[in-house]
Amino acid sequence: MKVYTKTGDKGTTALFGGTRVPKHHIRIESYGTVDELNSYIGLIRDQEINQLYKNVLIEIQDRLFTVGAVLATDPEKAILKNGKERLNIPKISEADMALLENEIDRMEEALSPMTHFVLPGGHTTVSFCHIARCVCRRAERLSVQLNEVEPIDESVLMYLNRLSDYLFVLARKLTFDLGAEEVKWIPRKES
């Protein structure tokens, strides 16, 4: 299989199921942003961090491929007229959501309660987490926008929402683990 197919040279691409759409289609923007997020998560995983975090991040990357597959599937081509699924696309499960929630709860046990917003930064690894969190929020916004036009599996929206929470808490936990300073945002008072 060649990497280049030349089928996209005129600005269109194929969804799972064969439907061709413009490369700027909201569906392409959605799963393209999930792909970008997956790359940033790989960058976090490549840092000198606890192996437990790396293992969870590998699971997340796997689930993001599932999210991308769901988003890349033409909903009209996914189900046959008899109601059976035409394409074998995995689903985001309650267990996938529970993993994120359990990890958030576990990390928060070691952290002081939030009293203010925090400024992103303090350590390169922490900054990578904040970038990934922002990209995750963009993927979520695009997926919500897509859902308004062409309904998608709501578990995708829930997963992206929970994942951005996980990435925020991971940034805070890595700040703690790495001994970096967590800078609180205190709004300036008008003088």
PDB file of C-alpha atoms in Angstrom:
ATOM      1  CA  MET A   1       0.000   0.000   0.000  1.00  0.00           C
ATOM      2  CA  LYS A   2       1.493   3.336  -1.046  1.00  0.00           C
ATOM      3  CA  VAL A   3       1.371   6.374   1.217  1.00  0.00           C
ATOM      4  CA  TYR A   4       0.401   8.635  -1.657  1.00  0.00           C
ATOM      5  CA  THR A   5      -2.745   7.846  -3.623  1.00  0.00           C
ATOM      6  CA  LYS A   6      -3.191  11.115  -5.543  1.00  0.00           C
ATOM      7  CA  THR A   7      -6.943  10.902  -4.883  1.00  0.00           C
ATOM      8  CA  GLY A   8      -6.823  13.991  -2.663  1.00  0.00           C
ATOM      9  CA  ASP A   9      -4.959  16.206  -5.092  1.00  0.00           C
ATOM     10  CA  LYS A  10      -8.091  18.212  -5.882  1.00  0.00           C
ATOM     11  CA  GLY A  11      -8.955  18.990  -2.264  1.00  0.00           C
ATOM     12  CA  THR A  12     -11.258  16.112  -1.350  1.00  0.00           C
ATOM     13  CA  THR A  13     -10.803  13.050   0.821  1.00  0.00           C
ATOM     14  CA  ALA A  14     -12.770   9.868   1.451  1.00  0.00           C
ATOM     15  CA  LEU A  15     -14.596   9.035   4.654  1.00  0.00           C
ATOM     16  CA  PHE A  16     -14.928   5.443   5.863  1.00  0.00           C
ATOM     17  CA  GLY A  17     -17.678   4.145   3.623  1.00  0.00           C
ATOM     18  CA  GLY A  18     -16.285   5.879   0.523  1.00  0.00           C
ATOM     19  CA  THR A  19     -18.105   9.211   0.539  1.00  0.00           C
ATOM     20  CA  ARG A  20     -15.834  12.007  -0.713  1.00  0.00           C
ATOM     21  CA  VAL A  21     -15.941  15.367   1.049  1.00  0.00           C
ATOM     22  CA  PRO A  22     -13.862  18.561   0.902  1.00  0.00           C
ATOM     23  CA  LYS A  23     -10.781  18.482   3.101  1.00  0.00           C
ATOM     24  CA  HIS A  24     -12.155  21.467   5.019  1.00  0.00           C
ATOM     25  CA  HIS A  25     -15.386  19.598   5.936  1.00  0.00           C
ATOM     26  CA  ILE A  26     -16.233  19.813   9.657  1.00  0.00           C
ATOM     27  CA  ARG A  27     -15.928  16.021   9.906  1.00  0.00           C
ATOM     28  CA  ILE A  28     -12.348  16.192   8.580  1.00  0.00           C
ATOM     29  CA  GLU A  29     -11.559  19.126  10.910  1.00  0.00           C
ATOM     30  CA  SER A  30     -12.895  17.062  13.823  1.00  0.00           C
ATOM     31  CA  TYR A  31     -10.878  13.915  13.281  1.00  0.00           C
ATOM     32  CA  GLY A  32      -7.852  15.870  12.074  1.00  0.00           C
ATOM     33  CA  THR A  33      -7.812  17.704  15.394  1.00  0.00           C
ATOM     34  CA  VAL A  34      -8.112  14.383  17.228  1.00  0.00           C
ATOM     35  CA  ASP A  35      -5.077  13.218  15.249  1.00  0.00           C
ATOM     36  CA  GLU A  36      -3.204  16.383  16.268  1.00  0.00           C
ATOM     37  CA  LEU A  37      -4.170  15.712  19.896  1.00  0.00           C
ATOM     38  CA  ASN A  38      -2.902  12.144  19.611  1.00  0.00           C
ATOM     39  CA  SER A  39       0.467  13.460  18.417  1.00  0.00           C
ATOM     40  CA  TYR A  40       0.757  15.804  21.402  1.00  0.00           C
ATOM     41  CA  ILE A  41      -0.108  12.956  23.743  1.00  0.00           C
ATOM     42  CA  GLY A  42       2.717  10.981  22.147  1.00  0.00           C
ATOM     43  CA  LEU A  43       5.004  13.926  22.917  1.00  0.00           C
ATOM     44  CA  ILE A  44       3.934  13.851  26.574  1.00  0.00           C
ATOM     45  CA  ARG A  45       4.489  10.091  26.666  1.00  0.00           C
ATOM     46  CA  ASP A  46       8.037  10.599  25.352  1.00  0.00           C
ATOM     47  CA  GLN A  47       8.965  12.718  28.386  1.00  0.00           C
ATOM     48  CA  GLU A  48      10.688  11.464  31.523  1.00  0.00           C
ATOM     49  CA  ILE A  49       7.494  10.693  33.448  1.00  0.00           C
ATOM     50  CA  ASN A  50       6.203   7.855  35.598  1.00  0.00           C
ATOM     51  CA  GLN A  51       5.570   4.626  33.664  1.00  0.00           C
ATOM     52  CA  LEU A  52       1.992   4.540  34.980  1.00  0.00           C
ATOM     53  CA  TYR A  53       1.256   7.815  33.169  1.00  0.00           C
ATOM     54  CA  LYS A  54       2.860   6.429  30.015  1.00  0.00           C
ATOM     55  CA  ASN A  55       0.682   3.313  30.192  1.00  0.00           C
ATOM     56  CA  VAL A  56      -2.479   5.393  30.596  1.00  0.00           C
ATOM     57  CA  LEU A  57      -1.406   7.664  27.734  1.00  0.00           C
ATOM     58  CA  ILE A  58      -0.941   4.649  25.438  1.00  0.00           C
ATOM     59  CA  GLU A  59      -4.508   3.575  26.299  1.00  0.00           C
ATOM     60  CA  ILE A  60      -5.720   7.097  25.556  1.00  0.00           C
ATOM     61  CA  GLN A  61      -3.901   7.126  22.218  1.00  0.00           C
ATOM     62  CA  ASP A  62      -5.586   3.852  21.312  1.00  0.00           C
ATOM     63  CA  ARG A  63      -8.988   5.283  22.236  1.00  0.00           C
ATOM     64  CA  LEU A  64      -8.270   8.406  20.187  1.00  0.00           C
ATOM     65  CA  PHE A  65      -7.821   6.197  17.133  1.00  0.00           C
ATOM     66  CA  THR A  66     -11.289   4.844  17.928  1.00  0.00           C
ATOM     67  CA  VAL A  67     -12.646   8.397  18.252  1.00  0.00           C
ATOM     68  CA  GLY A  68     -11.014   9.281  14.930  1.00  0.00           C
ATOM     69  CA  ALA A  69     -12.558   6.230  13.252  1.00  0.00           C
ATOM     70  CA  VAL A  70     -16.007   7.142  14.549  1.00  0.00           C
ATOM     71  CA  LEU A  71     -15.607  10.723  13.333  1.00  0.00           C
ATOM     72  CA  ALA A  72     -14.239   9.584   9.954  1.00  0.00           C
ATOM     73  CA  THR A  73     -17.241   7.365   9.236  1.00  0.00           C
ATOM     74  CA  ASP A  74     -20.054   8.534   6.997  1.00  0.00           C
ATOM     75  CA  PRO A  75     -23.105   7.876   9.198  1.00  0.00           C
ATOM     76  CA  GLU A  76     -25.268   7.095   6.157  1.00  0.00           C
ATOM     77  CA  LYS A  77     -22.858   4.341   5.091  1.00  0.00           C
ATOM     78  CA  ALA A  78     -22.208   2.891   8.559  1.00  0.00           C
ATOM     79  CA  ILE A  79     -25.564   1.096   8.939  1.00  0.00           C
ATOM     80  CA  LEU A  80     -27.155  -1.257   6.441  1.00  0.00           C
ATOM     81  CA  LYS A  81     -30.869  -1.065   5.655  1.00  0.00           C
ATOM     82  CA  ASN A  82     -31.485  -4.068   7.916  1.00  0.00           C
ATOM     83  CA  GLY A  83     -29.999  -2.099  10.858  1.00  0.00           C
ATOM     84  CA  LYS A  84     -26.722  -4.016  11.055  1.00  0.00           C
ATOM     85  CA  GLU A  85     -23.418  -2.201  11.101  1.00  0.00           C
ATOM     86  CA  ARG A  86     -21.706  -2.216   7.738  1.00  0.00           C
ATOM     87  CA  LEU A  87     -18.334  -1.131   9.030  1.00  0.00           C
ATOM     88  CA  ASN A  88     -16.691  -2.691  12.057  1.00  0.00           C
ATOM     89  CA  ILE A  89     -15.926   0.484  14.012  1.00  0.00           C
ATOM     90  CA  PRO A  90     -15.075   0.075  17.701  1.00  0.00           C
ATOM     91  CA  LYS A  91     -16.950   2.116  20.291  1.00  0.00           C
ATOM     92  CA  ILE A  92     -15.949   4.236  23.252  1.00  0.00           C
ATOM     93  CA  SER A  93     -17.134   2.339  26.322  1.00  0.00           C
ATOM     94  CA  GLU A  94     -18.070   3.177  29.886  1.00  0.00           C
ATOM     95  CA  ALA A  95     -14.808   1.467  30.902  1.00  0.00           C
ATOM     96  CA  ASP A  96     -12.877   3.983  28.775  1.00  0.00           C
ATOM     97  CA  MET A  97     -14.619   6.826  30.599  1.00  0.00           C
ATOM     98  CA  ALA A  98     -14.067   5.144  33.971  1.00  0.00           C
ATOM     99  CA  LEU A  99     -10.324   4.861  33.330  1.00  0.00           C
ATOM    100  CA  LEU A 100     -10.071   8.631  32.883  1.00  0.00           C
ATOM    101  CA  GLU A 101     -12.264   9.370  35.896  1.00  0.00           C
ATOM    102  CA  ASN A 102     -10.385   6.915  38.128  1.00  0.00           C
ATOM    103  CA  GLU A 103      -7.038   8.370  37.079  1.00  0.00           C
ATOM    104  CA  ILE A 104      -8.283  11.910  37.727  1.00  0.00           C
ATOM    105  CA  ASP A 105      -9.466  10.882  41.203  1.00  0.00           C
ATOM    106  CA  ARG A 106      -6.187   9.070  41.957  1.00  0.00           C
ATOM    107  CA  MET A 107      -4.022  12.030  40.904  1.00  0.00           C
ATOM    108  CA  GLU A 108      -6.173  14.553  42.774  1.00  0.00           C
ATOM    109  CA  GLU A 109      -5.610  12.688  46.052  1.00  0.00           C
ATOM    110  CA  ALA A 110      -2.009  13.983  46.048  1.00  0.00           C
ATOM    111  CA  LEU A 111      -2.885  17.537  45.012  1.00  0.00           C
ATOM    112  CA  SER A 112      -4.039  20.506  47.006  1.00  0.00           C
ATOM    113  CA  PRO A 113      -7.555  21.675  46.141  1.00  0.00           C
ATOM    114  CA  MET A 114      -7.876  24.222  43.354  1.00  0.00           C
ATOM    115  CA  THR A 115      -8.551  27.720  44.635  1.00  0.00           C
ATOM    116  CA  HIS A 116      -7.597  29.662  41.494  1.00  0.00           C
ATOM    117  CA  PHE A 117      -6.975  29.120  37.819  1.00  0.00           C
ATOM    118  CA  VAL A 118      -3.345  28.233  37.127  1.00  0.00           C
ATOM    119  CA  LEU A 119      -1.109  29.669  34.452  1.00  0.00           C
ATOM    120  CA  PRO A 120       0.107  27.025  31.985  1.00  0.00           C
ATOM    121  CA  GLY A 121       3.832  26.388  32.267  1.00  0.00           C
ATOM    122  CA  GLY A 122       6.466  25.782  34.906  1.00  0.00           C
ATOM    123  CA  HIS A 123       8.081  22.833  33.121  1.00  0.00           C
ATOM    124  CA  THR A 124       8.250  21.730  29.494  1.00  0.00           C
ATOM    125  CA  THR A 125       6.350  18.502  30.192  1.00  0.00           C
ATOM    126  CA  VAL A 126       3.609  20.413  32.011  1.00  0.00           C
ATOM    127  CA  SER A 127       3.369  22.831  29.091  1.00  0.00           C
ATOM    128  CA  PHE A 128       2.943  19.906  26.680  1.00  0.00           C
ATOM    129  CA  CYS A 129       0.004  18.727  28.825  1.00  0.00           C
ATOM    130  CA  HIS A 130      -1.608  22.149  28.651  1.00  0.00           C
ATOM    131  CA  ILE A 131      -1.156  22.284  24.872  1.00  0.00           C
ATOM    132  CA  ALA A 132      -2.739  18.826  24.573  1.00  0.00           C
ATOM    133  CA  ARG A 133      -5.607  19.972  26.820  1.00  0.00           C
ATOM    134  CA  CYS A 134      -6.255  22.972  24.571  1.00  0.00           C
ATOM    135  CA  VAL A 135      -6.154  20.828  21.425  1.00  0.00           C
ATOM    136  CA  CYS A 136      -8.534  18.386  23.127  1.00  0.00           C
ATOM    137  CA  ARG A 137     -10.973  21.215  23.862  1.00  0.00           C
ATOM    138  CA  ARG A 138     -10.783  22.291  20.206  1.00  0.00           C
ATOM    139  CA  ALA A 139     -11.459  18.687  19.104  1.00  0.00           C
ATOM    140  CA  GLU A 140     -14.441  18.660  21.455  1.00  0.00           C
ATOM    141  CA  ARG A 141     -15.794  21.978  20.099  1.00  0.00           C
ATOM    142  CA  LEU A 142     -15.452  20.788  16.507  1.00  0.00           C
ATOM    143  CA  SER A 143     -17.105  17.467  17.339  1.00  0.00           C
ATOM    144  CA  VAL A 144     -19.993  19.271  19.037  1.00  0.00           C
ATOM    145  CA  GLN A 145     -20.352  21.429  15.928  1.00  0.00           C
ATOM    146  CA  LEU A 146     -20.308  18.307  13.736  1.00  0.00           C
ATOM    147  CA  ASN A 147     -22.914  16.700  15.993  1.00  0.00           C
ATOM    148  CA  GLU A 148     -25.272  19.614  15.317  1.00  0.00           C
ATOM    149  CA  VAL A 149     -25.067  18.910  11.570  1.00  0.00           C
ATOM    150  CA  GLU A 150     -24.625  15.125  11.502  1.00  0.00           C
ATOM    151  CA  PRO A 151     -25.265  13.382  14.824  1.00  0.00           C
ATOM    152  CA  ILE A 152     -22.347  11.354  16.153  1.00  0.00           C
ATOM    153  CA  ASP A 153     -22.058   8.852  18.975  1.00  0.00           C
ATOM    154  CA  GLU A 154     -22.416  10.925  22.152  1.00  0.00           C
ATOM    155  CA  SER A 155     -19.749   8.821  23.870  1.00  0.00           C
ATOM    156  CA  VAL A 156     -17.201  10.601  21.631  1.00  0.00           C
ATOM    157  CA  LEU A 157     -18.270  13.970  23.025  1.00  0.00           C
ATOM    158  CA  MET A 158     -18.216  12.663  26.583  1.00  0.00           C
ATOM    159  CA  TYR A 159     -14.781  11.091  26.119  1.00  0.00           C
ATOM    160  CA  LEU A 160     -13.227  14.261  24.715  1.00  0.00           C
ATOM    161  CA  ASN A 161     -14.736  16.291  27.551  1.00  0.00           C
ATOM    162  CA  ARG A 162     -13.390  13.917  30.188  1.00  0.00           C
ATOM    163  CA  LEU A 163     -10.026  13.670  28.459  1.00  0.00           C
ATOM    164  CA  SER A 164      -9.490  17.424  28.649  1.00  0.00           C
ATOM    165  CA  ASP A 165     -10.185  17.203  32.397  1.00  0.00           C
ATOM    166  CA  TYR A 166      -7.675  14.342  32.670  1.00  0.00           C
ATOM    167  CA  LEU A 167      -5.012  16.342  30.816  1.00  0.00           C
ATOM    168  CA  PHE A 168      -5.547  19.332  33.112  1.00  0.00           C
ATOM    169  CA  VAL A 169      -5.170  17.190  36.237  1.00  0.00           C
ATOM    170  CA  LEU A 170      -2.174  15.399  34.699  1.00  0.00           C
ATOM    171  CA  ALA A 171      -0.539  18.806  34.146  1.00  0.00           C
ATOM    172  CA  ARG A 172      -1.124  19.668  37.811  1.00  0.00           C
ATOM    173  CA  LYS A 173       0.138  16.259  38.983  1.00  0.00           C
ATOM    174  CA  LEU A 174       3.262  16.512  36.834  1.00  0.00           C
ATOM    175  CA  THR A 175       3.843  19.999  38.237  1.00  0.00           C
ATOM    176  CA  PHE A 176       3.749  18.381  41.687  1.00  0.00           C
ATOM    177  CA  ASP A 177       5.887  15.359  40.708  1.00  0.00           C
ATOM    178  CA  LEU A 178       8.528  17.479  38.963  1.00  0.00           C
ATOM    179  CA  GLY A 179       8.718  20.028  41.757  1.00  0.00           C
ATOM    180  CA  ALA A 180       7.721  22.818  39.382  1.00  0.00           C
ATOM    181  CA  GLU A 181       5.965  25.943  40.542  1.00  0.00           C
ATOM    182  CA  GLU A 182       2.217  26.132  40.016  1.00  0.00           C
ATOM    183  CA  VAL A 183       1.501  29.802  39.393  1.00  0.00           C
ATOM    184  CA  LYS A 184      -2.001  30.836  40.386  1.00  0.00           C
ATOM    185  CA  TRP A 185      -3.780  33.380  38.261  1.00  0.00           C
ATOM    186  CA  ILE A 186      -4.870  36.198  40.514  1.00  0.00           C
ATOM    187  CA  PRO A 187      -6.801  38.834  38.544  1.00  0.00           C
ATOM    188  CA  ARG A 188      -5.350  42.322  38.846  1.00  0.00           C
ATOM    189  CA  LYS A 189      -7.391  44.791  40.763  1.00  0.00           C
ATOM    190  CA  GLU A 190      -8.204  47.940  38.861  1.00  0.00           C
ATOM    191  CA  SER A 191      -6.467  50.958  40.382  1.00  0.00           C
TER     192      SER A 191
END
